[in-house]
């Protein structure tokens, strides 16, 4: 699908040769949406662990993208921009939800009740919670790369571009994050079901 149209015009910039590229913004938005939404949703969902909240954050990220899309030259740059914005919105949403939950618990003084759905289900839920908590305890620089790598399925190069760091730095951070997680989970005697 071609998202560019060319028109003849007079150009005074020394780098251009008589053509001005005008992008079909609707087609550009649709292309970016179809390419980026699945990855963005995975990353945001991993941070929030709530499908409805993740969809809302992705929606907000794409609204911001629509407002700024003319400043982004291509789909690749739009992807990295959206991942940064989505990640930040998700962390902000998570913090806000945490504050709201604490306020509600204090207001009602009622402990949360867990549902007993069987030993295997309970073990999976507990393991997921412990892994989620362990990831959240990582320093921000390690947490960001592990979330983008493991839950966003991004390559080292894509992570480097998204975070504005070198590929070597991404590899080091991913290794450190995995090592810390393994150590912390081992110390906590966490069972990881296969």
PDB file of N, CA and C in Angstrom, residues 141-176:
ATOM      1  N   UNK A 141      15.716   0.944  34.331  1.00  0.00           N
ATOM      2  CA  UNK A 141      16.460   0.681  33.098  1.00  0.00           C
ATOM      3  C   UNK A 141      16.467  -0.807  32.742  1.00  0.00           C
ATOM      4  N   UNK A 142      16.454  -1.681  33.742  1.00  0.00           N
ATOM      5  CA  UNK A 142      16.413  -3.121  33.471  1.00  0.00           C
ATOM      6  C   UNK A 142      14.980  -3.585  33.205  1.00  0.00           C
ATOM      7  N   UNK A 143      14.037  -3.022  33.932  1.00  0.00           N
ATOM      8  CA  UNK A 143      12.628  -3.391  33.752  1.00  0.00           C
ATOM      9  C   UNK A 143      12.168  -3.057  32.332  1.00  0.00           C
ATOM     10  N   UNK A 144      12.522  -1.889  31.844  1.00  0.00           N
ATOM     11  CA  UNK A 144      12.087  -1.473  30.511  1.00  0.00           C
ATOM     12  C   UNK A 144      12.565  -2.437  29.431  1.00  0.00           C
ATOM     13  N   UNK A 145      13.841  -2.821  29.474  1.00  0.00           N
ATOM     14  CA  UNK A 145      14.361  -3.696  28.419  1.00  0.00           C
ATOM     15  C   UNK A 145      13.759  -5.096  28.507  1.00  0.00           C
ATOM     16  N   UNK A 146      13.557  -5.612  29.719  1.00  0.00           N
ATOM     17  CA  UNK A 146      13.019  -6.970  29.837  1.00  0.00           C
ATOM     18  C   UNK A 146      11.554  -7.007  29.404  1.00  0.00           C
ATOM     19  N   UNK A 147      10.800  -5.959  29.702  1.00  0.00           N
ATOM     20  CA  UNK A 147       9.400  -5.906  29.268  1.00  0.00           C
ATOM     21  C   UNK A 147       9.336  -5.829  27.742  1.00  0.00           C
ATOM     22  N   UNK A 148      10.156  -4.976  27.136  1.00  0.00           N
ATOM     23  CA  UNK A 148      10.146  -4.844  25.681  1.00  0.00           C
ATOM     24  C   UNK A 148      10.641  -6.123  25.000  1.00  0.00           C
ATOM     25  N   UNK A 149      11.630  -6.794  25.592  1.00  0.00           N
ATOM     26  CA  UNK A 149      12.191  -8.006  24.999  1.00  0.00           C
ATOM     27  C   UNK A 149      11.267  -9.202  25.168  1.00  0.00           C
ATOM     28  N   UNK A 150      10.845  -9.472  26.390  1.00  0.00           N
ATOM     29  CA  UNK A 150      10.099 -10.690  26.674  1.00  0.00           C
ATOM     30  C   UNK A 150       8.610 -10.580  26.372  1.00  0.00           C
ATOM     31  N   UNK A 151       8.018  -9.415  26.585  1.00  0.00           N
ATOM     32  CA  UNK A 151       6.585  -9.287  26.392  1.00  0.00           C
ATOM     33  C   UNK A 151       6.239  -8.538  25.111  1.00  0.00           C
ATOM     34  N   UNK A 152       7.140  -7.700  24.641  1.00  0.00           N
ATOM     35  CA  UNK A 152       6.913  -6.980  23.394  1.00  0.00           C
ATOM     36  C   UNK A 152       7.491  -7.691  22.197  1.00  0.00           C
ATOM     37  N   UNK A 153       8.308  -8.740  22.451  1.00  0.00           N
ATOM     38  CA  UNK A 153       8.957  -9.501  21.381  1.00  0.00           C
ATOM     39  C   UNK A 153       9.749  -8.616  20.432  1.00  0.00           C
ATOM     40  N   UNK A 154      10.369  -7.567  20.964  1.00  0.00           N
ATOM     41  CA  UNK A 154      11.170  -6.682  20.125  1.00  0.00           C
ATOM     42  C   UNK A 154      12.594  -7.220  20.025  1.00  0.00           C
ATOM     43  N   UNK A 155      13.238  -6.933  18.922  1.00  0.00           N
ATOM     44  CA  UNK A 155      14.646  -7.308  18.758  1.00  0.00           C
ATOM     45  C   UNK A 155      15.507  -6.345  19.563  1.00  0.00           C
ATOM     46  N   UNK A 156      16.772  -6.702  19.729  1.00  0.00           N
ATOM     47  CA  UNK A 156      17.692  -5.817  20.442  1.00  0.00           C
ATOM     48  C   UNK A 156      17.780  -4.454  19.745  1.00  0.00           C
ATOM     49  N   UNK A 157      17.809  -4.473  18.419  1.00  0.00           N
ATOM     50  CA  UNK A 157      17.882  -3.219  17.665  1.00  0.00           C
ATOM     51  C   UNK A 157      16.647  -2.352  17.868  1.00  0.00           C
ATOM     52  N   UNK A 158      15.481  -2.980  17.887  1.00  0.00           N
ATOM     53  CA  UNK A 158      14.241  -2.220  18.096  1.00  0.00           C
ATOM     54  C   UNK A 158      14.188  -1.630  19.504  1.00  0.00           C
ATOM     55  N   UNK A 159      14.657  -2.400  20.475  1.00  0.00           N
ATOM     56  CA  UNK A 159      14.691  -1.893  21.852  1.00  0.00           C
ATOM     57  C   UNK A 159      15.658  -0.717  21.947  1.00  0.00           C
ATOM     58  N   UNK A 160      16.819  -0.861  21.310  1.00  0.00           N
ATOM     59  CA  UNK A 160      17.811   0.212  21.325  1.00  0.00           C
ATOM     60  C   UNK A 160      17.230   1.490  20.735  1.00  0.00           C
ATOM     61  N   UNK A 161      16.530   1.359  19.626  1.00  0.00           N
ATOM     62  CA  UNK A 161      15.925   2.517  18.975  1.00  0.00           C
ATOM     63  C   UNK A 161      14.825   3.124  19.844  1.00  0.00           C
ATOM     64  N   UNK A 162      14.018   2.267  20.466  1.00  0.00           N
ATOM     65  CA  UNK A 162      12.918   2.731  21.309  1.00  0.00           C
ATOM     66  C   UNK A 162      13.439   3.508  22.512  1.00  0.00           C
ATOM     67  N   UNK A 163      14.485   2.989  23.155  1.00  0.00           N
ATOM     68  CA  UNK A 163      14.998   3.602  24.382  1.00  0.00           C
ATOM     69  C   UNK A 163      16.122   4.612  24.131  1.00  0.00           C
ATOM     70  N   UNK A 164      16.606   4.677  22.895  1.00  0.00           N
ATOM     71  CA  UNK A 164      17.667   5.624  22.580  1.00  0.00           C
ATOM     72  C   UNK A 164      19.018   5.239  23.172  1.00  0.00           C
ATOM     73  N   UNK A 165      19.298   3.918  23.212  1.00  0.00           N
ATOM     74  CA  UNK A 165      20.585   3.431  23.727  1.00  0.00           C
ATOM     75  C   UNK A 165      21.198   2.494  22.690  1.00  0.00           C
ATOM     76  N   UNK A 166      22.440   2.088  22.912  1.00  0.00           N
ATOM     77  CA  UNK A 166      23.110   1.217  21.950  1.00  0.00           C
ATOM     78  C   UNK A 166      22.618  -0.221  22.083  1.00  0.00           C
ATOM     79  N   UNK A 167      22.803  -0.990  21.019  1.00  0.00           N
ATOM     80  CA  UNK A 167      22.419  -2.402  21.038  1.00  0.00           C
ATOM     81  C   UNK A 167      23.225  -3.151  22.093  1.00  0.00           C
ATOM     82  N   UNK A 168      24.509  -2.838  22.206  1.00  0.00           N
ATOM     83  CA  UNK A 168      25.344  -3.486  23.216  1.00  0.00           C
ATOM     84  C   UNK A 168      24.794  -3.217  24.616  1.00  0.00           C
ATOM     85  N   UNK A 169      24.362  -1.998  24.855  1.00  0.00           N
ATOM     86  CA  UNK A 169      23.799  -1.645  26.155  1.00  0.00           C
ATOM     87  C   UNK A 169      22.502  -2.418  26.403  1.00  0.00           C
ATOM     88  N   UNK A 170      21.699  -2.583  25.365  1.00  0.00           N
ATOM     89  CA  UNK A 170      20.461  -3.361  25.495  1.00  0.00           C
ATOM     90  C   UNK A 170      20.791  -4.801  25.893  1.00  0.00           C
ATOM     91  N   UNK A 171      21.765  -5.403  25.217  1.00  0.00           N
ATOM     92  CA  UNK A 171      22.129  -6.790  25.516  1.00  0.00           C
ATOM     93  C   UNK A 171      22.615  -6.939  26.959  1.00  0.00           C
ATOM     94  N   UNK A 172      23.415  -5.991  27.402  1.00  0.00           N
ATOM     95  CA  UNK A 172      23.913  -6.030  28.782  1.00  0.00           C
ATOM     96  C   UNK A 172      22.749  -5.918  29.762  1.00  0.00           C
ATOM     97  N   UNK A 173      21.844  -4.985  29.508  1.00  0.00           N
ATOM     98  CA  UNK A 173      20.706  -4.787  30.415  1.00  0.00           C
ATOM     99  C   UNK A 173      19.782  -5.998  30.439  1.00  0.00           C
ATOM    100  N   UNK A 174      19.533  -6.608  29.280  1.00  0.00           N
ATOM    101  CA  UNK A 174      18.681  -7.801  29.239  1.00  0.00           C
ATOM    102  C   UNK A 174      19.335  -8.919  30.040  1.00  0.00           C
ATOM    103  N   UNK A 175      20.638  -9.117  29.859  1.00  0.00           N
ATOM    104  CA  UNK A 175      21.356 -10.150  30.611  1.00  0.00           C
ATOM    105  C   UNK A 175      21.279  -9.884  32.117  1.00  0.00           C
ATOM    106  N   UNK A 176      21.515  -8.644  32.517  1.00  0.00           N
ATOM    107  CA  UNK A 176      21.456  -8.300  33.935  1.00  0.00           C
ATOM    108  C   UNK A 176      20.048  -8.487  34.502  1.00  0.00           C
TER     109      UNK A 176
END
